[in-house]
Amino acid sequence: MKLSSATVRLIIPAASLALLLVAVFYMQPRAMSYTGLNLLFNLAVPIALATIAQMLIMAVNDLDLSMGTFVSFCACVAATFLQTSPAIGILIFLGAIAVYAAIGVVIHVRELPSIVVTLGMSFVWGGLAVLLLPSPGGVAPGWVRWLMTAKPPVVPVAIVASILIAAITHFVVMRSSFGVAIRGVGGNHRSVERAGWSVIRLRAATYALAGVFAVLSGVALVGLTTSADANIALRYTLLSIAGVILGGGEFVGGKVSPIGAVIGALTLTLAGSFLSFMRISPDWQIGAQGAILVVVLALRLALNRLETREKTR
Amino acid sequence: MNASRLLLAKPWIWSFAATAIVWLVTILFTGGASSLGLSQAALTFAAFSVIVGIGQMFVITLGPGNIDLSVPSTMTLSGTLALKLMDVQDGMILFGLALSVLIGFLVGIGNYALIKLLRIPPIIATLSMSFVVQSTAIWSNRGLRIKPPQSLAEFTTSSLGGIPNIALVALALSLIAWVLLEKSIYGRWISAIGQSTFAARMTGIPVDGTRFVTYILCAVLASVAGYLLASFSGGAALNMGAEYLLMSIAVVVIGGTAVAGGNSNIPGIWGASLFMFLVVSMLNTYGFGAGFRLILTGLIIIAVILLAGGRQSAR
């Protein structure tokens, strides 16, 4: 059987997710039910959406350090404006997406390091979020709440949503010509340019699309938590980067995998549940999360070595 | 004419110009009443950013992808454990310092071990490391807040001839770093690695050894900054390093060090650190709320980057 390298790339994240899931089921057999799975993966949906957003930015060789504050800001908008006057809420979201596209253009035109620009933007989003909700509060719009707590038959909503996200983004990023061009910008933007694409438009579109997913992430998060605060998603910046890397993505070269990114996000979510089942003292929970990250990456290295050995043989 | 052109070509001049403007605007508002106090506070708080920033700068100079995210947790752990060891006794001050340098060494070794042995991208390796370090800090920080020894607290909060002692320490460290960077073979090596790792390896530069030393250096500087910050603020807190994650990256980049690596400068870090502190205090003086302050800080950072950056391709 011949496996493409893209498939091999996916095997490792999928295997580590499966391993973690088996470990959780072993320790807590009752988790192996509809409700159990729903609880385990509940928070995965917003993390997966943020990871996809980060993945798009990473596909064009950039990095978004404002992801966490932006998702927090979107959550605040969703819990305030989207609830009271949906039209204004949607306008704000459209504006925010336009700002993301503008950031892409500015980064491209002035050849600025994306890390710094998004670092600056993270202050801006954080400030806007604090202005909207100085103290925790707000109410999730009813339809968002309904959507996130829906109970479809057989498979919990979190898993349905994850599969949907993975399928849609896989189609857009891996199968459509737009997706190929995006990854091409990361791989070699000159050749994309010579092929007749406008790199500046591509970058703007990529950033806008990332903005769309980040907005969805914020809305989904509020659907789960019912209220928001300005710091609700700060850890999403690092979580989303870790999710992309866990899923087999790379920082440069346009090498990304949407399915992998979603699996990476699921793995990170599950790692949190796994630790609470292990009854690890809260002091060490963050540390153990770091350790899990290292173990998964070590696994990936081992498998990569196997792969190259196969090739040389 | 020639001299001014030479000066304008220096990447760090922009951060100093911005600092001077912000300083003047703040002083104008207060009518010059607080100019000495403001300058002293700026020097003190900038000093912490400078110490952390120098370490981060060395790491960033190594080239794309090199960044140390474990800085905040290293600061916290070092401050916590050092104060615990010193236990308010003046005689233990040097032992406390030695312990925090040791912690820096261990974290640096850990970081590079992950990067090299597991071939993890530095951003993820140092992130995982920071989780472990932060956990250790949480675990050891239980209980009461321990005060720093009397004379150490006095040293960190007083000043010599109008210049805060902390700023003098930072200045001394900057001088050492400058000599390392500009006059030593090590400085040439990290610049060469940042410009092209492959070419550096071909010319026989010990790439791995140099990177190893650089990650250790960054972690040691972070833990020394943590030690000083904990003594300055009268005790260690678990979140004391938090703001230095973004700060350490921001001062390096605003200061004119190329993000793509291979080009660094130390005066710029001073300019940028003073600038970052003064922006916040300027917005405070003008009575902006927390939200507006954050927004304006972000917009000012972007404005400075737009003005100063983009001269060379740095992505």
XYZ file of C-alpha atoms in Angstrom:
628
model
C 0.000 0.000 0.000
C 1.321 3.387 -0.923
C 0.583 6.326 1.322
C 0.877 9.925 0.247
C 2.962 12.107 2.515
C -0.146 14.144 3.328
C -1.796 11.015 4.715
C 1.286 10.128 6.744
C 1.195 13.642 8.126
C -2.330 12.968 9.360
C -1.656 9.558 10.861
C 0.404 10.901 13.739
C -2.087 13.457 15.072
C -4.948 11.010 14.591
C -3.061 8.268 16.390
C -2.220 10.500 19.339
C -5.836 11.601 19.610
C -6.981 7.973 19.551
C -4.376 7.028 22.171
C -5.489 9.813 24.475
C -9.132 8.869 23.976
C -8.401 5.228 24.839
C -6.560 6.355 27.966
C -9.526 8.492 29.021
C -11.997 5.660 28.398
C -9.768 3.277 30.330
C -9.723 5.532 33.362
C -13.341 6.580 33.161
C -15.450 4.044 31.243
C -18.544 6.127 31.794
C -17.074 8.747 29.447
C -17.772 6.300 26.638
C -21.337 7.576 26.217
C -23.186 10.303 24.388
C -23.132 12.682 27.342
C -19.584 11.744 28.244
C -18.261 12.496 24.772
C -20.233 15.705 24.651
C -18.678 16.849 27.918
C -15.191 15.802 26.822
C -15.277 17.657 23.532
C -17.633 20.492 24.378
C -15.007 23.228 24.394
C -13.334 21.806 21.303
C -15.554 23.654 18.818
C -14.353 27.217 19.530
C -10.761 26.003 19.874
C -11.007 24.155 16.552
C -12.380 27.264 14.820
C -9.605 29.438 16.262
C -7.031 26.831 15.238
C -8.351 26.881 11.669
C -8.092 30.681 11.671
C -4.500 30.493 12.900
C -3.768 27.786 10.324
C -4.897 30.051 7.476
C -2.551 32.781 8.688
C 0.272 30.273 9.048
C -0.392 29.015 5.518
C 0.878 32.359 4.176
C 3.954 32.193 6.467
C 2.549 34.639 9.025
C 1.633 34.242 12.660
C -1.303 35.844 14.458
C -0.467 36.724 18.058
C -3.772 38.557 18.456
C -5.945 35.463 18.021
C -6.795 35.120 21.721
C -7.744 38.752 22.251
C -9.662 38.845 18.968
C -11.729 35.785 19.894
C -12.360 37.378 23.315
C -13.496 40.561 21.571
C -15.836 38.596 19.294
C -17.224 36.739 22.301
C -17.923 40.088 23.977
C -19.673 41.418 20.861
C -21.705 38.209 20.608
C -22.794 38.466 24.247
C -23.758 42.144 23.950
C -24.635 43.564 20.532
C -25.478 40.305 18.772
C -27.935 39.600 21.593
C -29.599 43.022 21.880
C -29.490 44.280 18.285
C -28.316 41.558 15.881
C -27.967 43.944 12.931
C -25.347 46.070 14.695
C -23.623 42.941 15.976
C -23.288 41.569 12.454
C -22.056 44.963 11.212
C -19.361 44.976 13.916
C -18.283 41.485 12.889
C -18.126 42.519 9.225
C -16.050 45.525 10.244
C -13.689 43.327 12.265
C -13.264 40.981 9.296
C -12.506 44.005 7.104
C -9.863 45.071 9.627
C -8.306 41.601 9.355
C -8.165 41.951 5.572
C -6.610 45.403 6.007
C -3.965 43.969 8.342
C -3.111 41.449 5.647
C -2.731 44.223 3.087
C -0.601 46.391 5.390
C 1.663 43.476 6.286
C 2.092 42.664 2.633
C 2.574 46.186 1.253
C 5.008 47.409 3.909
C 6.658 44.000 4.269
C 6.175 44.160 8.013
C 6.713 41.242 10.356
C 3.258 39.812 11.071
C 4.249 39.005 14.660
C 4.646 42.671 15.539
C 1.583 43.980 13.739
C -0.664 41.351 15.312
C 1.027 41.985 18.653
C -0.064 45.610 18.352
C -3.532 44.531 17.244
C -3.815 42.280 20.285
C -3.738 45.424 22.457
C -6.396 47.028 20.276
C -8.782 44.048 20.420
C -8.136 43.652 24.141
C -8.944 47.321 24.699
C -12.143 47.124 22.658
C -13.210 44.041 24.609
C -12.610 45.839 27.916
C -14.672 48.798 26.661
C -17.542 46.470 25.735
C -17.525 44.410 28.899
C -15.506 45.990 31.721
C -16.699 43.203 33.996
C -17.849 39.684 33.062
C -21.414 39.662 31.799
C -23.608 39.707 28.743
C -25.988 37.040 27.550
C -25.561 34.572 24.712
C -28.109 35.015 21.897
C -30.773 32.326 22.112
C -30.090 30.775 18.719
C -26.362 30.430 19.417
C -27.127 28.784 22.741
C -29.604 26.461 21.000
C -27.078 25.586 18.316
C -24.260 24.803 20.719
C -26.399 22.754 23.101
C -28.349 20.924 20.391
C -28.609 17.186 20.869
C -28.506 15.472 17.457
C -29.145 11.717 17.525
C -26.234 9.261 17.961
C -23.305 11.708 17.696
C -22.828 14.691 20.065
C -22.959 18.140 18.533
C -19.305 18.895 19.330
C -18.157 15.981 17.177
C -20.613 16.760 14.366
C -19.387 20.353 14.357
C -15.720 19.315 14.368
C -16.233 16.981 11.428
C -18.151 19.689 9.561
C -15.426 22.255 10.205
C -12.737 19.818 9.101
C -14.648 18.847 5.940
C -15.458 22.401 4.871
C -11.970 23.774 5.475
C -10.395 20.727 3.873
C -12.405 21.440 0.771
C -11.542 25.150 0.763
C -7.853 24.890 1.616
C -6.829 21.607 0.021
C -9.205 21.160 -2.908
C -10.202 24.597 -4.240
C -7.912 26.618 -6.465
C -8.146 29.474 -3.977
C -6.726 27.170 -1.293
C -3.905 26.033 -3.540
C -3.025 29.676 -4.222
C -3.028 30.470 -0.470
C -0.652 27.617 0.259
C 1.357 28.689 -2.761
C 1.876 32.130 -1.210
C 3.406 30.366 1.783
C 5.488 28.085 -0.388
C 6.770 30.475 -3.015
C 4.895 33.702 -3.480
C 6.873 34.683 -6.559
C 5.730 31.715 -8.548
C 2.134 32.369 -7.488
C 2.568 35.915 -8.735
C 3.979 34.729 -12.046
C 1.048 32.367 -12.443
C -1.141 35.451 -12.645
C -2.521 35.643 -9.093
C -2.464 38.855 -7.148
C -0.567 38.008 -3.964
C -1.835 41.077 -2.161
C -5.456 40.078 -2.832
C -4.711 36.515 -1.785
C -3.194 37.681 1.478
C -6.127 39.997 2.151
C -8.580 37.180 1.403
C -6.671 34.761 3.639
C -6.702 37.203 6.539
C -10.389 37.936 5.983
C -11.195 34.230 5.951
C -9.162 33.771 9.145
C -11.185 36.651 10.611
C -14.413 34.851 9.680
C -13.338 31.686 11.491
C -12.146 33.657 14.528
C -15.536 35.431 14.682
C -17.285 32.046 14.538
C -14.989 30.850 17.311
C -15.996 33.743 19.549
C -19.710 33.192 18.844
C -19.411 29.453 19.495
C -17.562 30.097 22.744
C -20.304 32.376 24.021
C -22.876 29.734 23.057
C -21.130 27.356 25.456
C -20.360 29.711 28.322
C -23.613 31.774 28.082
C -21.766 34.932 29.130
C -18.475 36.552 28.217
C -15.654 38.616 29.630
C -12.760 40.488 28.108
C -10.198 37.801 28.987
C -12.313 34.778 28.128
C -10.132 33.409 25.336
C -6.646 34.809 25.949
C -5.077 31.341 25.941
C -6.417 30.722 22.428
C -3.378 32.436 20.902
C -1.010 29.763 22.122
C -3.582 26.955 21.960
C -4.280 27.688 18.303
C -0.597 27.723 17.378
C -0.012 24.492 19.309
C -3.068 22.943 17.634
C -1.762 23.696 14.147
C 1.668 22.277 14.950
C 0.198 19.195 16.641
C -1.911 18.656 13.541
C 1.165 18.413 11.367
C 1.319 22.009 10.171
C 4.548 23.950 9.859
C 5.518 27.551 10.415
C 6.813 28.143 6.912
C 6.271 26.802 3.451
C 2.478 26.724 3.328
C 2.462 23.203 4.754
C -0.807 23.032 6.646
C -3.534 20.487 7.130
C -7.085 21.536 8.058
C -8.106 18.053 9.187
C -4.901 17.837 11.191
C -5.557 21.231 12.761
C -9.016 20.161 13.928
C -7.570 16.921 15.299
C -4.852 18.957 17.034
C -7.488 21.151 18.653
C -9.437 18.058 19.783
C -6.242 16.561 21.232
C -5.500 19.710 23.219
C -9.074 19.810 24.565
C -8.961 16.149 25.473
C -5.605 16.590 27.219
C -7.332 18.923 29.680
C -10.094 16.392 30.433
C -7.549 13.574 30.649
C -5.634 15.403 33.342
C -8.690 16.019 35.465
C -9.540 12.301 35.222
C -6.006 11.479 36.319
C -6.695 13.477 39.482
C -3.491 15.412 39.003
C -3.249 18.231 41.516
C -4.321 21.534 39.952
C -0.799 22.852 40.579
C 0.600 20.481 38.005
C -2.179 20.554 35.421
C -0.565 23.169 33.200
C 2.774 21.407 33.513
C 1.245 18.076 32.534
C -0.357 19.745 29.523
C 3.112 20.863 28.478
C 4.389 17.325 28.991
C 1.612 15.899 26.796
C 2.520 18.389 24.079
C 6.134 17.203 24.249
C 5.190 13.511 24.182
C 2.964 13.937 21.122
C 5.680 15.849 19.279
C 8.235 13.220 20.230
C 5.915 10.582 18.763
C 5.703 12.602 15.595
C 9.478 12.781 15.375
C 9.772 9.034 15.812
C 7.231 8.383 13.063
C 8.856 10.933 10.770
C 12.141 9.091 11.192
C 10.448 5.840 10.238
C 9.027 7.535 7.169
C 12.383 8.830 5.971
C 13.948 5.425 6.569
C 11.260 3.915 4.326
C 12.083 6.455 1.666
C 15.825 5.859 1.649
C 15.385 2.139 1.471
C 24.999 66.769 7.336
C 26.977 63.625 6.987
C 26.716 62.888 10.682
C 22.959 63.345 10.742
C 22.551 61.065 7.779
C 24.678 58.495 9.525
C 22.498 58.873 12.605
C 19.264 58.533 10.649
C 20.509 55.318 9.136
C 20.682 53.721 12.590
C 17.597 51.624 13.187
C 17.451 52.530 16.879
C 17.119 56.270 16.317
C 13.386 55.910 15.702
C 12.592 54.390 19.062
C 14.514 57.176 20.799
C 12.776 59.840 18.764
C 9.405 58.351 19.652
C 10.427 58.172 23.316
C 11.447 61.825 23.360
C 8.139 62.879 21.809
C 6.049 60.868 24.263
C 8.124 62.194 27.183
C 7.609 65.784 26.053
C 3.874 65.321 25.529
C 3.506 63.901 29.032
C 5.599 66.631 30.612
C 3.603 69.294 28.753
C 0.411 68.011 30.324
C 1.776 68.107 33.869
C 3.498 71.446 33.272
C 6.949 70.035 33.950
C 6.111 69.312 37.578
C 6.841 65.601 37.505
C 9.619 65.432 34.945
C 12.208 64.024 37.383
C 9.844 61.508 38.958
C 8.574 60.406 35.573
C 12.060 59.946 34.198
C 13.135 57.925 37.226
C 10.066 55.699 37.071
C 10.586 55.248 33.345
C 14.216 54.228 33.859
C 13.290 51.766 36.604
C 10.508 50.013 34.777
C 12.285 50.144 31.437
C 15.263 48.443 33.092
C 13.299 45.239 33.675
C 12.141 45.202 30.055
C 15.717 45.868 28.941
C 17.150 42.919 30.862
C 14.479 40.548 29.551
C 14.599 42.131 26.107
C 18.349 41.615 25.673
C 17.947 37.888 26.210
C 15.027 37.739 23.802
C 17.034 39.776 21.282
C 19.879 37.255 21.269
C 17.374 34.477 20.638
C 15.523 36.371 17.901
C 18.845 37.184 16.216
C 19.324 33.443 15.678
C 16.885 33.622 12.795
C 13.275 32.951 11.818
C 11.289 30.888 14.254
C 13.637 31.431 17.166
C 11.770 32.916 20.092
C 11.646 32.181 23.812
C 8.132 32.022 25.241
C 9.309 30.655 28.579
C 10.511 34.089 29.720
C 7.518 34.969 31.957
C 7.383 31.643 33.760
C 11.160 31.638 34.244
C 10.919 35.079 35.840
C 8.171 33.880 38.163
C 9.944 30.685 39.192
C 13.243 32.438 39.785
C 11.659 35.222 41.844
C 9.632 32.751 43.901
C 12.402 30.285 44.679
C 15.072 32.929 45.280
C 12.935 34.769 47.827
C 12.102 31.465 49.474
C 15.764 30.550 49.772
C 16.800 33.966 51.061
C 13.983 33.937 53.613
C 14.393 37.636 54.522
C 18.042 37.114 55.605
C 20.517 39.656 54.290
C 23.344 37.104 54.348
C 21.605 34.966 51.750
C 21.352 37.606 49.009
C 24.171 36.181 46.916
C 22.921 32.634 47.341
C 19.541 33.786 46.121
C 21.138 35.335 43.055
C 23.133 32.159 42.452
C 19.954 30.104 42.694
C 18.151 32.232 40.146
C 21.102 32.035 37.745
C 21.041 28.262 38.221
C 17.311 28.164 37.460
C 18.001 30.153 34.302
C 20.648 27.622 33.297
C 18.315 24.693 33.861
C 15.424 26.246 31.945
C 17.748 27.185 29.086
C 19.183 23.681 28.923
C 15.660 22.254 29.012
C 14.517 24.553 26.225
C 17.368 23.683 23.941
C 17.149 19.982 24.735
C 13.540 20.006 23.527
C 14.421 22.016 20.427
C 17.409 19.886 19.488
C 16.536 16.376 20.624
C 12.857 16.433 19.699
C 13.318 18.859 16.790
C 10.350 20.853 18.015
C 10.001 24.411 16.666
C 11.379 26.754 19.372
C 8.036 28.509 19.805
C 6.343 25.243 20.833
C 9.321 23.875 22.762
C 9.650 26.970 24.931
C 5.862 27.091 25.313
C 5.754 23.519 26.635
C 8.727 24.270 28.852
C 6.992 27.350 30.209
C 3.984 25.217 31.215
C 6.243 22.948 33.237
C 8.140 25.869 34.775
C 4.918 27.705 35.610
C 3.547 24.582 37.315
C 6.687 24.331 39.414
C 6.282 27.963 40.387
C 2.624 27.446 41.358
C 3.583 24.409 43.381
C 6.362 26.204 45.257
C 4.515 29.480 45.710
C 1.893 28.121 48.107
C 1.391 29.987 51.292
C 2.507 33.392 52.322
C 4.148 36.016 50.217
C 7.775 36.121 51.333
C 9.386 39.526 51.563
C 12.828 40.139 50.065
C 15.770 40.718 52.445
C 15.869 44.273 53.773
C 19.066 45.454 52.119
C 18.201 43.868 48.769
C 14.824 45.604 48.767
C 16.572 48.878 49.593
C 19.111 48.388 46.834
C 16.488 47.753 44.174
C 14.281 50.686 45.138
C 16.909 53.377 45.725
C 18.999 55.306 43.262
C 22.557 56.504 42.833
C 23.047 60.103 41.747
C 19.458 60.308 40.543
C 19.647 57.166 38.439
C 17.792 54.145 39.815
C 20.064 51.262 40.799
C 18.027 48.854 38.686
C 18.720 51.010 35.648
C 22.449 50.908 36.458
C 22.330 47.112 36.659
C 20.513 47.007 33.323
C 23.086 49.393 31.866
C 25.951 47.189 33.033
C 24.254 44.122 31.552
C 23.632 46.013 28.299
C 27.306 46.947 28.089
C 28.332 43.336 28.573
C 25.783 42.281 25.964
C 27.046 44.968 23.589
C 30.628 43.771 23.950
C 29.464 40.193 23.428
C 27.495 41.151 20.361
C 29.835 43.610 18.666
C 33.313 42.653 19.818
C 33.304 38.940 20.452
C 33.371 36.014 18.080
C 30.148 34.794 19.707
C 28.305 37.891 18.502
C 29.585 37.367 14.959
C 28.467 33.766 15.147
C 24.876 34.459 16.181
C 24.533 37.111 13.473
C 25.943 34.704 10.914
C 23.568 31.954 12.026
C 20.655 34.370 11.823
C 21.557 35.416 8.317
C 21.978 31.906 7.014
C 22.213 28.852 9.217
C 23.329 26.757 6.301
C 26.160 29.108 5.330
C 27.184 29.394 8.974
C 27.404 25.624 9.258
C 29.431 25.431 6.060
C 31.996 27.917 7.374
C 32.534 25.756 10.415
C 30.692 27.814 13.007
C 29.547 25.588 15.888
C 25.873 26.260 15.199
C 24.408 23.967 17.830
C 26.758 25.145 20.555
C 26.046 28.786 19.776
C 22.289 28.290 19.804
C 22.564 26.309 23.036
C 24.498 29.119 24.745
C 22.015 31.695 23.425
C 18.960 29.948 24.870
C 20.764 29.604 28.203
C 21.736 33.276 28.116
C 18.141 34.313 27.484
C 16.796 32.177 30.329
C 19.497 33.414 32.738
C 18.722 37.054 31.939
C 15.012 36.337 32.424
C 15.618 34.781 35.825
C 17.892 37.623 36.919
C 15.128 40.031 35.890
C 12.658 37.935 37.899
C 14.960 38.032 40.925
C 15.259 41.823 40.717
C 11.569 42.379 39.995
C 10.490 40.226 42.948
C 12.871 42.141 45.235
C 11.746 45.474 43.825
C 8.035 44.810 44.225
C 8.335 43.374 47.710
C 7.655 39.727 46.909
C 7.035 37.288 44.099
C 3.607 36.882 42.534
C 2.517 34.126 40.193
C 1.547 36.517 37.429
C 4.522 38.826 37.792
C 6.125 37.736 34.528
C 2.942 37.728 32.461
C 3.267 41.138 30.852
C 6.907 40.519 29.947
C 6.050 37.941 27.291
C 4.682 40.458 24.817
C 6.899 43.189 26.235
C 10.137 41.304 25.589
C 9.165 40.684 21.962
C 7.803 44.197 21.442
C 10.902 46.010 22.725
C 13.177 43.900 20.570
C 11.207 44.534 17.416
C 10.380 48.195 18.001
C 14.042 48.698 18.880
C 14.964 47.834 15.334
C 16.220 44.267 15.590
C 15.293 42.414 12.423
C 12.617 39.817 13.155
C 14.056 37.663 10.434
C 17.268 37.444 12.455
C 20.879 38.172 11.762
C 20.763 41.800 12.805
C 20.383 43.087 16.329
C 20.950 46.244 18.258
C 21.058 47.030 21.942
C 20.506 50.830 22.107
C 17.165 50.230 20.382
C 16.024 48.026 23.252
C 16.565 50.917 25.661
C 14.674 53.293 23.417
C 11.807 50.875 22.960
C 11.581 49.964 26.662
C 11.446 53.604 27.717
C 8.933 54.247 24.957
C 6.614 51.409 26.016
C 6.590 52.596 29.629
C 6.140 56.245 28.743
C 3.237 55.545 26.385
C 1.324 53.863 29.193
C 2.111 56.610 31.693
C 1.256 59.300 29.152
C -2.146 57.730 28.581
C -2.553 57.470 32.357
C -1.744 61.148 32.851
C -4.299 62.087 30.270
C -6.846 60.106 32.232
C -7.766 57.436 29.710
C -9.575 54.349 30.952
C -8.079 50.860 30.705
C -9.833 50.102 27.424
C -8.728 53.227 25.569
C -5.248 52.872 27.028
C -4.891 49.402 25.533
C -6.288 50.484 22.165
C -3.977 53.485 21.947
C -0.962 51.418 23.046
C -1.681 48.994 20.231
C -2.204 51.707 17.647
C 1.003 53.458 18.709
C 3.001 50.228 18.420
C 1.627 49.709 14.914
C 2.310 53.334 13.982
C 5.933 53.078 15.114
C 6.368 49.864 13.145
C 4.787 51.461 10.079
C 7.145 54.430 10.316
C 10.300 52.588 11.229
C 9.822 49.140 9.760
C 9.564 47.810 6.285
C 12.822 49.292 5.076
C 14.287 45.879 4.646
C 12.333 42.774 3.917
C 11.926 41.317 7.354
C 9.232 38.779 7.052
